[in-house]
Amino acid sequence: MFVDTHCHLDFLAQPAQRAEQARLQGVGAIVVPAVDPSNFEAVRELAHSVPGVGYCLGLHPCSVNGLEETALELLKNQLEAHHADPRLLAVGEIGLDLFEQGLSQDRMNDLFIEQLRLARHYELPVVLHVRKAQDQVLAGLRRFWIRQGIAHAFNGSEQQAKAYVTQGLVLGFGGAMTYSRALRIRHLAAWLSGDDWVLETDSPDIPPEWLARDEPNEPSEILGIAHCMAGLRACSIEDIERSSSANALRALPRLAIFS
């Protein structure tokens, strides 16, 4: 089966229908990360009502300016209540974003550190959002000895890619990889070993090159992304399916319930 390791299914119209369409095309599991307390319940409900869906709970770095003071406490309460839920796959989407202008960097850093602390406490992997902050995020992972998870939409250097892999994480590749001008991402997708990457759509964001502006990006696009990866790595689509699903399971072990 294919796994869409990063899909904001709750942001799409008719999410159950879109998940079913993806399932019919071989997508056996979809990982839906939360972004703030406003969608904690939505992602959990999707995971418990739609076959093949798992969820993550976290505070997205780009949500930082709009978060209530109680956001971290709400996350702690949710993780305490649901950490044993087999459909709760990770703490995410968390991380650092030094590209987006106007975000409160101090609060973002504080929230990231506290969420790493929670991931360590509950022995959960992490799903990371990282822009212009690879080294800072890696330092946090090392500090809390986080050894499982995904660096989503990876766009760092070879050296940074090696550092994540050494730490035990895998790197997510999706729509950005499908653009011929994305030379560094495409080079990394071809260069990494077969154990070090997973596939994602980031639906409804980061649409692949073949979608028109008015076409929704959705989890069924993972098949086209897989074909792009196969072309870059000069291997078969079956090889991509085997490697990507095995890597996703290693990064997020609770995906085993969908195998």
GROMACS .gro file of N, CA and C in nm, residues 28-91:
model
  192
   28GLY      N    1  -0.335   0.316   0.143
   28GLY     CA    2  -0.391   0.241   0.254
   28GLY      C    3  -0.393   0.315   0.385
   29ALA      N    4  -0.317   0.425   0.395
   29ALA     CA    5  -0.313   0.502   0.519
   29ALA      C    6  -0.288   0.649   0.488
   30ILE      N    7  -0.353   0.735   0.566
   30ILE     CA    8  -0.340   0.880   0.553
   30ILE      C    9  -0.313   0.936   0.690
   31VAL      N   10  -0.208   1.016   0.703
   31VAL     CA   11  -0.170   1.078   0.830
   31VAL      C   12  -0.218   1.222   0.830
   32VAL      N   13  -0.302   1.256   0.929
   32VAL     CA   14  -0.363   1.389   0.935
   32VAL      C   15  -0.312   1.462   1.059
   33PRO      N   16  -0.223   1.560   1.042
   33PRO     CA   17  -0.172   1.635   1.157
   33PRO      C   18  -0.264   1.751   1.195
   34ALA      N   19  -0.273   1.778   1.323
   34ALA     CA   20  -0.342   1.897   1.370
   34ALA      C   21  -0.250   2.018   1.357
   35VAL      N   22  -0.309   2.137   1.366
   35VAL     CA   23  -0.228   2.260   1.359
   35VAL      C   24  -0.246   2.348   1.483
   36ASP      N   25  -0.360   2.335   1.552
   36ASP     CA   26  -0.385   2.408   1.676
   36ASP      C   27  -0.508   2.348   1.743
   37PRO      N   28  -0.542   2.393   1.864
   37PRO     CA   29  -0.654   2.329   1.934
   37PRO      C   30  -0.787   2.333   1.860
   38SER      N   31  -0.804   2.425   1.766
   38SER     CA   32  -0.931   2.436   1.696
   38SER      C   33  -0.962   2.313   1.611
   39ASN      N   34  -0.859   2.236   1.573
   39ASN     CA   35  -0.889   2.116   1.494
   39ASN      C   36  -0.844   1.986   1.559
   40PHE      N   37  -0.814   1.989   1.688
   40PHE     CA   38  -0.781   1.865   1.758
   40PHE      C   39  -0.895   1.764   1.746
   41GLU      N   40  -1.016   1.809   1.774
   41GLU     CA   41  -1.131   1.718   1.771
   41GLU      C   42  -1.159   1.671   1.629
   42ALA      N   43  -1.143   1.760   1.531
   42ALA     CA   44  -1.173   1.725   1.392
   42ALA      C   45  -1.082   1.614   1.341
   43VAL      N   46  -0.952   1.622   1.369
   43VAL     CA   47  -0.862   1.520   1.317
   43VAL      C   48  -0.884   1.387   1.388
   44ARG      N   49  -0.916   1.393   1.518
   44ARG     CA   50  -0.943   1.269   1.590
   44ARG      C   51  -1.072   1.204   1.540
   45GLU      N   52  -1.173   1.283   1.516
   45GLU     CA   53  -1.299   1.229   1.465
   45GLU      C   54  -1.281   1.165   1.328
   46LEU      N   55  -1.203   1.229   1.241
   46LEU     CA   56  -1.175   1.169   1.111
   46LEU      C   57  -1.107   1.034   1.126
   47ALA      N   58  -1.009   1.028   1.216
   47ALA     CA   59  -0.935   0.904   1.234
   47ALA      C   60  -1.024   0.791   1.284
   48HIS      N   61  -1.126   0.825   1.360
   48HIS     CA   62  -1.212   0.722   1.417
   48HIS      C   63  -1.338   0.697   1.334
   49SER      N   64  -1.352   0.769   1.224
   49SER     CA   65  -1.471   0.748   1.141
   49SER      C   66  -1.438   0.712   0.996
   50VAL      N   67  -1.315   0.736   0.953
   50VAL     CA   68  -1.277   0.711   0.814
   50VAL      C   69  -1.171   0.602   0.812
   51PRO      N   70  -1.192   0.492   0.740
   51PRO     CA   71  -1.092   0.385   0.735
   51PRO      C   72  -0.957   0.433   0.684
   52GLY      N   73  -0.852   0.384   0.750
   52GLY     CA   74  -0.717   0.413   0.704
   52GLY      C   75  -0.660   0.547   0.745
   53VAL      N   76  -0.729   0.620   0.832
   53VAL     CA   77  -0.682   0.753   0.874
   53VAL      C   78  -0.627   0.748   1.015
   54GLY      N   79  -0.507   0.803   1.033
   54GLY     CA   80  -0.449   0.826   1.164
   54GLY      C   81  -0.427   0.974   1.184
   55TYR      N   82  -0.407   1.016   1.309
   55TYR     CA   83  -0.395   1.160   1.336
   55TYR      C   84  -0.276   1.191   1.425
   56CYS      N   85  -0.240   1.318   1.426
   56CYS     CA   86  -0.135   1.370   1.512
   56CYS      C   87  -0.191   1.492   1.584
   57LEU      N   88  -0.137   1.523   1.701
   57LEU     CA   89  -0.178   1.640   1.776
   57LEU      C   90  -0.058   1.728   1.801
   58GLY      N   91  -0.071   1.857   1.767
   58GLY     CA   92   0.040   1.949   1.787
   58GLY      C   93   0.000   2.091   1.755
   59LEU      N   94   0.094   2.183   1.781
   59LEU     CA   95   0.075   2.325   1.756
   59LEU      C   96   0.172   2.367   1.645
   60HIS      N   97   0.118   2.401   1.530
   60HIS     CA   98   0.196   2.437   1.412
   60HIS      C   99   0.269   2.569   1.437
   61PRO      N  100   0.395   2.579   1.398
   61PRO     CA  101   0.468   2.704   1.424
   61PRO      C  102   0.406   2.827   1.359
   62CYS      N  103   0.339   2.809   1.244
   62CYS     CA  104   0.279   2.925   1.178
   62CYS      C  105   0.147   2.967   1.242
   63SER      N  106   0.099   2.889   1.339
   63SER     CA  107  -0.022   2.926   1.414
   63SER      C  108   0.010   3.009   1.537
   64VAL      N  109   0.137   3.030   1.563
   64VAL     CA  110   0.180   3.079   1.693
   64VAL      C  111   0.116   3.212   1.731
   65ASN      N  112   0.102   3.305   1.638
   65ASN     CA  113   0.050   3.438   1.674
   65ASN      C  114  -0.096   3.435   1.715
   66GLY      N  115  -0.171   3.338   1.666
   66GLY     CA  116  -0.314   3.332   1.697
   66GLY      C  117  -0.350   3.240   1.811
   67LEU      N  118  -0.251   3.178   1.872
   67LEU     CA  119  -0.280   3.081   1.978
   67LEU      C  120  -0.317   3.150   2.109
   68GLU      N  121  -0.417   3.094   2.177
   68GLU     CA  122  -0.449   3.140   2.311
   68GLU      C  123  -0.338   3.097   2.407
   69GLU      N  124  -0.332   3.164   2.519
   69GLU     CA  125  -0.230   3.131   2.619
   69GLU      C  126  -0.246   2.988   2.670
   70THR      N  127  -0.368   2.936   2.659
   70THR     CA  128  -0.397   2.802   2.711
   70THR      C  129  -0.365   2.691   2.610
   71ALA      N  130  -0.315   2.726   2.491
   71ALA     CA  131  -0.299   2.626   2.384
   71ALA      C  132  -0.210   2.509   2.426
   72LEU      N  133  -0.098   2.539   2.487
   72LEU     CA  134  -0.007   2.432   2.527
   72LEU      C  135  -0.071   2.343   2.632
   73GLU      N  136  -0.143   2.403   2.726
   73GLU     CA  137  -0.210   2.324   2.829
   73GLU      C  138  -0.318   2.235   2.768
   74LEU      N  139  -0.388   2.288   2.668
   74LEU     CA  140  -0.489   2.207   2.599
   74LEU      C  141  -0.424   2.088   2.528
   75LEU      N  142  -0.309   2.112   2.466
   75LEU     CA  143  -0.238   2.002   2.401
   75LEU      C  144  -0.194   1.898   2.503
   76LYS      N  145  -0.140   1.943   2.614
   76LYS     CA  146  -0.099   1.850   2.719
   76LYS      C  147  -0.216   1.764   2.764
   77ASN      N  148  -0.331   1.827   2.784
   77ASN     CA  149  -0.449   1.753   2.830
   77ASN      C  150  -0.493   1.650   2.726
   78GLN      N  151  -0.488   1.689   2.599
   78GLN     CA  152  -0.528   1.598   2.492
   78GLN      C  153  -0.433   1.478   2.482
   79LEU      N  154  -0.305   1.505   2.494
   79LEU     CA  155  -0.207   1.396   2.487
   79LEU      C  156  -0.220   1.304   2.608
   80GLU      N  157  -0.246   1.361   2.723
   80GLU     CA  158  -0.265   1.278   2.842
   80GLU      C  159  -0.388   1.189   2.826
   81ALA      N  160  -0.493   1.245   2.767
   81ALA     CA  161  -0.618   1.169   2.752
   81ALA      C  162  -0.610   1.064   2.642
   82HIS      N  163  -0.531   1.090   2.538
   82HIS     CA  164  -0.538   1.006   2.418
   82HIS      C  165  -0.404   0.944   2.377
   83HIS      N  166  -0.301   0.954   2.460
   83HIS     CA  167  -0.170   0.906   2.417
   83HIS      C  168  -0.168   0.757   2.385
   84ALA      N  169  -0.258   0.680   2.442
   84ALA     CA  170  -0.263   0.536   2.415
   84ALA      C  171  -0.354   0.501   2.298
   85ASP      N  172  -0.419   0.598   2.238
   85ASP     CA  173  -0.507   0.574   2.123
   85ASP      C  174  -0.422   0.522   2.008
   86PRO      N  175  -0.449   0.402   1.956
   86PRO     CA  176  -0.364   0.348   1.848
   86PRO      C  177  -0.367   0.430   1.720
   87ARG      N  178  -0.468   0.516   1.705
   87ARG     CA  179  -0.475   0.601   1.586
   87ARG      C  180  -0.404   0.735   1.604
   88LEU      N  181  -0.357   0.763   1.725
   88LEU     CA  182  -0.272   0.880   1.748
   88LEU      C  183  -0.130   0.840   1.714
   89LEU      N  184  -0.078   0.894   1.605
   89LEU     CA  185   0.049   0.846   1.549
   89LEU      C  186   0.171   0.923   1.595
   90ALA      N  187   0.154   1.052   1.630
   90ALA     CA  188   0.271   1.136   1.657
   90ALA      C  189   0.226   1.267   1.721
   91VAL      N  190   0.325   1.341   1.769
   91VAL     CA  191   0.305   1.480   1.808
   91VAL      C  192   0.337   1.564   1.684
   0.00000   0.00000   0.00000
